[in-house]
Tab-separated table of C-alpha atoms and ligand atoms in Angstrom:
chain	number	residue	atom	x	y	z
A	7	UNK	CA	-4.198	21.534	-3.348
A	8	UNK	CA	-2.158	23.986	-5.523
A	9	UNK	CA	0.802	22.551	-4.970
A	10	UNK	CA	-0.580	18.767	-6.675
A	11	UNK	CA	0.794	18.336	-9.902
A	12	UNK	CA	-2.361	15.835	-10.529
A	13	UNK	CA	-6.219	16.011	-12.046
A	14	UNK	CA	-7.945	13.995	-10.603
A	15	UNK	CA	-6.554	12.225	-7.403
A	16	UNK	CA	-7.134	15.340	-4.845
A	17	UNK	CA	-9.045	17.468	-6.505
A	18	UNK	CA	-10.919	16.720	-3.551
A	19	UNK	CA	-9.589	16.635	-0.293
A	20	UNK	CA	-11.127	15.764	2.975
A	21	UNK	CA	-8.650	16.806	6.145
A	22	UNK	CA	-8.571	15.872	9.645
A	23	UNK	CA	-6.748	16.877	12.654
A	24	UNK	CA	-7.702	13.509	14.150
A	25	UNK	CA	-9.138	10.361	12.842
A	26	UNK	CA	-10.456	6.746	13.418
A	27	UNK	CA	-9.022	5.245	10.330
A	28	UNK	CA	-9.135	7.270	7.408
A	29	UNK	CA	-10.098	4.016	5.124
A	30	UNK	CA	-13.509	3.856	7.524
A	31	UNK	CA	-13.839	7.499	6.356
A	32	UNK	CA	-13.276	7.540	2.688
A	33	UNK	CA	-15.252	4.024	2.526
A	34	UNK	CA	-18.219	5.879	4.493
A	35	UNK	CA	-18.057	8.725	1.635
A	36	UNK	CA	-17.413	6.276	-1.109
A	37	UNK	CA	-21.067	4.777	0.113
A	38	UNK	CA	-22.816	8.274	-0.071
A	39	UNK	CA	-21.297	8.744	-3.901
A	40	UNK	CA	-18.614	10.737	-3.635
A	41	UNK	CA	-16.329	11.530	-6.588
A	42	UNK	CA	-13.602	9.628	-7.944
A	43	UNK	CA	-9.722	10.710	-6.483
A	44	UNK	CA	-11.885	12.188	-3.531
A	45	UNK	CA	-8.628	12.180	-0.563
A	46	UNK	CA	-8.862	11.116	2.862
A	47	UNK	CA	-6.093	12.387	4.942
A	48	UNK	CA	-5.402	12.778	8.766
A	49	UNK	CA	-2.629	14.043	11.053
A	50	UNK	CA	-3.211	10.997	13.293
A	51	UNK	CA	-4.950	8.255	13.080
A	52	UNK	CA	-6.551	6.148	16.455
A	53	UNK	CA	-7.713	2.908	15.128
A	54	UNK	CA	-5.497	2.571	12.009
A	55	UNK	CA	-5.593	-0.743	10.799
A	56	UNK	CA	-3.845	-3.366	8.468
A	57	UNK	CA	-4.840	-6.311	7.063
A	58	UNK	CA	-6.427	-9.120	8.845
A	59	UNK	CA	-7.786	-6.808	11.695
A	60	UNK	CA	-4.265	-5.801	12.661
A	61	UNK	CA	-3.484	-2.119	14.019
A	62	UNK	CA	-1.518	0.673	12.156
A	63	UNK	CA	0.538	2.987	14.753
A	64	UNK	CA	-0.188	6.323	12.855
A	65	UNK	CA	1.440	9.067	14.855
A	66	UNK	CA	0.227	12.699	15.092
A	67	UNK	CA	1.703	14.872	12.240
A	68	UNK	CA	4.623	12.038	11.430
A	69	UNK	CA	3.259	10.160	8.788
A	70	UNK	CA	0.884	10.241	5.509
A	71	UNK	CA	-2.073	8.932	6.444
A	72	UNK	CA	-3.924	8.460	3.447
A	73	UNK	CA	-6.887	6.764	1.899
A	74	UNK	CA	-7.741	7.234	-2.261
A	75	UNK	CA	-11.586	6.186	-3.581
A	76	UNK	CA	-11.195	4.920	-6.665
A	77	UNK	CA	-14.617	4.070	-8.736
A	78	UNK	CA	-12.633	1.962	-11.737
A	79	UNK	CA	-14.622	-0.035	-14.584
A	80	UNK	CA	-12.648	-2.986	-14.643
A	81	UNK	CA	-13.786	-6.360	-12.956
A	82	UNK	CA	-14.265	-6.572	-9.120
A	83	UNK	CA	-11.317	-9.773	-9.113
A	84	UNK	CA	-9.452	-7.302	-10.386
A	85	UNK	CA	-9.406	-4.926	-7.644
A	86	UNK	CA	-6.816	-6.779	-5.399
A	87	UNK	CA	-4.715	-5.969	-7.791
A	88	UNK	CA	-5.528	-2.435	-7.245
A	89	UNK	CA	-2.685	-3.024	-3.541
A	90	UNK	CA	0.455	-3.945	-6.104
A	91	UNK	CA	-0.645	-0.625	-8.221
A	92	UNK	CA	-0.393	1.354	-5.125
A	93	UNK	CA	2.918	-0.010	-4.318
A	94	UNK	CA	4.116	0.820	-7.489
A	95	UNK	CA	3.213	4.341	-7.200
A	96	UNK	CA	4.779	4.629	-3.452
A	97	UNK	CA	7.558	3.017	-4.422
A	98	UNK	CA	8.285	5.447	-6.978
A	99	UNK	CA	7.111	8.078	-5.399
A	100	UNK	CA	9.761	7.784	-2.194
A	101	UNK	CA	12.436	7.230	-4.803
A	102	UNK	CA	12.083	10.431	-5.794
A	103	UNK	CA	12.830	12.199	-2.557
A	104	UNK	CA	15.543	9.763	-1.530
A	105	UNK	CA	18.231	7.295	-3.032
A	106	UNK	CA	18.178	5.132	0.049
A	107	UNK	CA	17.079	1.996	-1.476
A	108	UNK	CA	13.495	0.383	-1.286
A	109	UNK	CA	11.377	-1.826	-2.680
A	110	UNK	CA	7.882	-3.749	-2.150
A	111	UNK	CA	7.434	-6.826	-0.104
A	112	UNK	CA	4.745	-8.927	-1.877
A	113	UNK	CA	2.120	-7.933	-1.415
A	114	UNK	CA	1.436	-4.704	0.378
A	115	UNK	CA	4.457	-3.325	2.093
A	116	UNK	CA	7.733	-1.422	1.379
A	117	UNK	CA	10.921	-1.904	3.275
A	118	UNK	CA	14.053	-0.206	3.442
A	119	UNK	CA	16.624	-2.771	5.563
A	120	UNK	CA	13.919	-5.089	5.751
A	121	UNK	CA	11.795	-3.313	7.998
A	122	UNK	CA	8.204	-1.392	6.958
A	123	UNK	CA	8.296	2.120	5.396
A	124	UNK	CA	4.570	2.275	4.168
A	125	UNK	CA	1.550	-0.391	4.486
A	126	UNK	CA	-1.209	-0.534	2.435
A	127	UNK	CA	-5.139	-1.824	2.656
A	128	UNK	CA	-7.509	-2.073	-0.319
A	129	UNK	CA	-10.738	-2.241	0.323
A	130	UNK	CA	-13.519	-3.098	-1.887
A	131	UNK	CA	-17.766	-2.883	-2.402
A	132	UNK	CA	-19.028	-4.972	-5.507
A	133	UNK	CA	-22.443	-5.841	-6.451
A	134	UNK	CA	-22.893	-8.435	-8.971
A	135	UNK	CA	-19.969	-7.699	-11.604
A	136	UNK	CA	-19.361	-4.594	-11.038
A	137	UNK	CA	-17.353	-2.682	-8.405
A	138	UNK	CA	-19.025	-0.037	-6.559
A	139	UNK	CA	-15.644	1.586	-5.263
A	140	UNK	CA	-12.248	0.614	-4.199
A	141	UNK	CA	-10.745	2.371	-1.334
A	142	UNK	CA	-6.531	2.123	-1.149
A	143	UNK	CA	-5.168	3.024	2.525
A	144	UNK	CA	-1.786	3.804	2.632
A	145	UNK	CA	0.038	4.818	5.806
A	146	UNK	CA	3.339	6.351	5.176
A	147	UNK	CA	5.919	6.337	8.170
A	148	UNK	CA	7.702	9.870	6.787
A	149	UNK	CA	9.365	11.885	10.289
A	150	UNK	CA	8.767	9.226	12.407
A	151	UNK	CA	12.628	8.597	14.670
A	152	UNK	CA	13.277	5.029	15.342
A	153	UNK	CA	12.817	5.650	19.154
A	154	UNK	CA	9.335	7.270	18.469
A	155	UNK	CA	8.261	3.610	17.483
A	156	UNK	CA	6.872	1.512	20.098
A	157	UNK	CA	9.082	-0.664	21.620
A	158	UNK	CA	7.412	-4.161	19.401
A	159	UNK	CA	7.516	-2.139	16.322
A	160	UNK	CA	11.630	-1.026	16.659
A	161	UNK	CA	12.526	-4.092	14.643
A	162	UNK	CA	10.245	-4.151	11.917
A	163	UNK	CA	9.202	-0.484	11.351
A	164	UNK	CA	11.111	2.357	9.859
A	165	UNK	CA	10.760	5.474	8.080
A	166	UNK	CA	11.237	7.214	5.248
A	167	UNK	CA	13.646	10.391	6.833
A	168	UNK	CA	15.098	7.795	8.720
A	169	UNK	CA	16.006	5.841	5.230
A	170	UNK	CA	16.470	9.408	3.225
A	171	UNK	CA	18.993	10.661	6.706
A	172	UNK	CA	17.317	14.214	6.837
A	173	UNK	CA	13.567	15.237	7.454
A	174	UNK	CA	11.008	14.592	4.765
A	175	UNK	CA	8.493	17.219	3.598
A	176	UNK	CA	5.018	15.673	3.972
A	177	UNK	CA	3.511	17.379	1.439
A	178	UNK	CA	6.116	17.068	-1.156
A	179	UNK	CA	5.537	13.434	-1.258
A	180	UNK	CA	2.021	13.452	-1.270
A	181	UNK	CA	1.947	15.184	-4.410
A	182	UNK	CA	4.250	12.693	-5.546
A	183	UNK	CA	2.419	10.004	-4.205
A	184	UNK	CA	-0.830	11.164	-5.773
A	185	UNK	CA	0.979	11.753	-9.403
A	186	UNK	CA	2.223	8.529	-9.046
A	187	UNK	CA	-0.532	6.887	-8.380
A	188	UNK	CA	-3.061	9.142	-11.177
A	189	UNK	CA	-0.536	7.541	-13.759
A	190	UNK	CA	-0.327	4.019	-13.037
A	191	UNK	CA	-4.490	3.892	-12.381
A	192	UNK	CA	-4.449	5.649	-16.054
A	193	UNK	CA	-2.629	3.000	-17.078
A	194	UNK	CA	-4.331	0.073	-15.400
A	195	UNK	CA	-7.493	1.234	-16.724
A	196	UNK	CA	-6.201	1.847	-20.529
A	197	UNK	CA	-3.822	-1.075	-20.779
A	198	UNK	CA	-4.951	-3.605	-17.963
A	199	UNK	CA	-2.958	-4.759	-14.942
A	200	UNK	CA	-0.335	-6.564	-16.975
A	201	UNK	CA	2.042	-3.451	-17.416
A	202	UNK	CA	1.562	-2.553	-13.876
A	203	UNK	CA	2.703	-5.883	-12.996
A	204	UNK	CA	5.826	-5.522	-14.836
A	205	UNK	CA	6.616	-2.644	-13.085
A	206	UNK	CA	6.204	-4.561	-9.508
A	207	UNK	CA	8.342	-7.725	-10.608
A	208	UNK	CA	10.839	-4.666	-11.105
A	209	UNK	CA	10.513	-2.670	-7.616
A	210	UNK	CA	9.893	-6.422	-5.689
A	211	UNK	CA	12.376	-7.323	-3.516
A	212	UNK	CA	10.517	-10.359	-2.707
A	213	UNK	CA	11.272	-12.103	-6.014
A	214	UNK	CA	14.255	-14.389	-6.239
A	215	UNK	CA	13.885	-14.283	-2.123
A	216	UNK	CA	13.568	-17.614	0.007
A	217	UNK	CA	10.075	-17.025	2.276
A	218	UNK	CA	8.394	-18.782	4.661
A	219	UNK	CA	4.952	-18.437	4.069
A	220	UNK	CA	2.487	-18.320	7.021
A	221	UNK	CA	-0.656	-19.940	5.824
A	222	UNK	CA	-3.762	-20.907	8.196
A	223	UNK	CA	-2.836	-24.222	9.494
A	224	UNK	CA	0.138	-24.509	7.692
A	225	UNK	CA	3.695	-22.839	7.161
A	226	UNK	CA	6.210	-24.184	4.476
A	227	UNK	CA	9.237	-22.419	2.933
A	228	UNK	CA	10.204	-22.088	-1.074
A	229	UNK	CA	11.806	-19.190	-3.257
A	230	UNK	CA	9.455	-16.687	-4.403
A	231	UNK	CA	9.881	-17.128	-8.387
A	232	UNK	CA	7.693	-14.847	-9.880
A	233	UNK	CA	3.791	-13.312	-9.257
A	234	UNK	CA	1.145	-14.711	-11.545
A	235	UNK	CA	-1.576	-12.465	-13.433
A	236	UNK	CA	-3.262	-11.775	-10.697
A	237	UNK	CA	-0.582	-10.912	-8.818
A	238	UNK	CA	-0.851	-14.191	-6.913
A	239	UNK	CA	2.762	-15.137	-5.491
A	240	UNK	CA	4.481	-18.021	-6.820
A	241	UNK	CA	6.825	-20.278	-4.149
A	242	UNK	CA	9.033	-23.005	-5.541
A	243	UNK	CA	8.839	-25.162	-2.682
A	244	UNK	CA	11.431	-28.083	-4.504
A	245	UNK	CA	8.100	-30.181	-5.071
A	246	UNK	CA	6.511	-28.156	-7.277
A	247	UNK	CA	5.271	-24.667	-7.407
A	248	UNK	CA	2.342	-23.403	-4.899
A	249	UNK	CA	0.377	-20.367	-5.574
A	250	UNK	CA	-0.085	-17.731	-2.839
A	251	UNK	CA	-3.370	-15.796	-2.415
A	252	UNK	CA	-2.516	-12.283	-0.542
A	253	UNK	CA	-6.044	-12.308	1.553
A	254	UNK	CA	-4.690	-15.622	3.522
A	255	UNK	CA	-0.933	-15.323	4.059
A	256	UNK	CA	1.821	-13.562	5.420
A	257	UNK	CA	5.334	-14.089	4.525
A	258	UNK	CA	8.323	-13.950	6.378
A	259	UNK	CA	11.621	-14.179	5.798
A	260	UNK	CA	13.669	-17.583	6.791
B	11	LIG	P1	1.710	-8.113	7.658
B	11	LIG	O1	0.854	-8.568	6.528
B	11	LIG	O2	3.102	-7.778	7.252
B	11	LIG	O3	1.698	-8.995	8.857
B	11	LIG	P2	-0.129	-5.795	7.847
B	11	LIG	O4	-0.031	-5.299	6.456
B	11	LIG	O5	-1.361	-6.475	8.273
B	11	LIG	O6	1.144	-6.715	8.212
B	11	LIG	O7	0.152	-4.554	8.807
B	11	LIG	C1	-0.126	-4.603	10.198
B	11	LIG	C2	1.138	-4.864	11.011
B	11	LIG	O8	2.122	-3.874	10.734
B	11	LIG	C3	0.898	-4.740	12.503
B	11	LIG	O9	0.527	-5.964	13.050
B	11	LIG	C4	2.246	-4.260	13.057
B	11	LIG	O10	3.083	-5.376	13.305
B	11	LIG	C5	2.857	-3.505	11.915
B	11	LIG	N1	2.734	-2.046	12.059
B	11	LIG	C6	1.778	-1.330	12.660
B	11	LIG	N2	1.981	-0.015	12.526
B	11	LIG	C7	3.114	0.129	11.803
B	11	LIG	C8	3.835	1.246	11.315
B	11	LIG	N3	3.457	2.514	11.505
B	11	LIG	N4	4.960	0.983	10.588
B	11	LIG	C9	5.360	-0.266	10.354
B	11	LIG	N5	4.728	-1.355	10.785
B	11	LIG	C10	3.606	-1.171	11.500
């Protein structure tokens, strides 16, 4: 903890050796009241998970296996937003210990080459209008070697010393992943989402991109033009513009 350059995000930490998911943890905690920027961390994770019930392969002492609780004022439609805010921050935060170039696939993962460095899962509880907490999970592939991957992850995963071409110090970038996260939160909650969104149109590699989005029931292709207020994704599909919702699509590329 002495080495965080933050106030609030870490002040307290909760550590494992070995975990289920580390979202499951910090959302159990969240329920019993725990503080705001209280950490969930593990050295391995056995039932990571994505989004839409998928699994996260979280490797023992490889990765950052993170989740944040967050207790913010703002509305809970707000709070999806709270996954391109986090990808700000680890975007920025993995610049900083390497050049190699990265940026965020709408809406929750970075790439470097087009395959994964870093997922992400926000999780919410709300009653009524207001949220009761917000937990961002963010699993950071940092020493993992492309042959450690499983054999159905080798084309789509990679990591960040594998990007960066030398070993990454885990700790170094969680402190920068926790500073850069404490200041874009500060400014969500001072100014609103719409600077935060500015800064994602910059780090997206997604924009300008043709996709094919994967939609229940349907699939059609278009150029990714811009994300709305919400952080919605905009596809020109050539008949008119359709509006993406992140909980019910995934998007590939053509
Ligand atoms: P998407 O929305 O891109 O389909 P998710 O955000 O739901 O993916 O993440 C889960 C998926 O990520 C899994 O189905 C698997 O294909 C992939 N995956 C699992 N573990 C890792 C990892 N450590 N690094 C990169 N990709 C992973």
């Amino acid at each position: 903890a002495a080495r965080l350059k933050t106030t609030v995000f870490g002040k307290e930490i909760r550590y494992f050796a070995e975990i289920g998911s580390t979202n499951n943890e910090a959302k159990r905690l969240a329920a019993e009241g725990c503080p705001e920027g209280l950490i969930v961390v593990a050295e391995a994770q056995n039932t990571g998970r994505g989004r839409l019930a998928r699994g996260w392969f979280s490797p023992f002492g490889k990765g950052i296996w993170l989740s944040v609780v967050l207790r913010p004022s703002f509305h809970p439609l707000d709070a999806p937003k709270c996954t391109l805010m986090a990808a700000v921050a680890l975007t920025k935060a993995i610049h900083k210990v390497t050049d190699a170039p990265c940026g965020i696939k709408w809406p929750n993962d970075i790439l470097y080459e087009g395959k994964k460095l870093v997922g992400i899962l926000t999780e919410m509880s709300a009653e009524m209008d207001a949220i009761n907490y917000v937990v961002i999970g963010m699993g950071i592939n940092v020493n993992i070697a492309p042959d450690e991957f499983p054999p159905e992850l080798r084309d789509i995963a990679t990591s960040v010393a594998a990007a960066a071409g030398r070993p990454v110090s885990r700790l170094a970038l969680l402190a920068e992943v926790l500073a850069e996260l404490e200041t874009v939160y500060c400014l969500a909650v001072s100014q609103g989402f719409d600077p935060v969104l500015d800064e994602w149109r910059k780090l997206s590699i997604t924009l300008g991109q043709q996709v094919n989005v994967l939609a229940p029931g349907e699939t059609f292709t278009g150029i990714a033009v811009n994300i709305d207020n919400e952080g919605a994704l905009l596809v020109d599909t050539g008949q008119g513009v359709r509006r993406v919702l992140a909980g019910d699509v995934s998007i590939r590329p053509p």
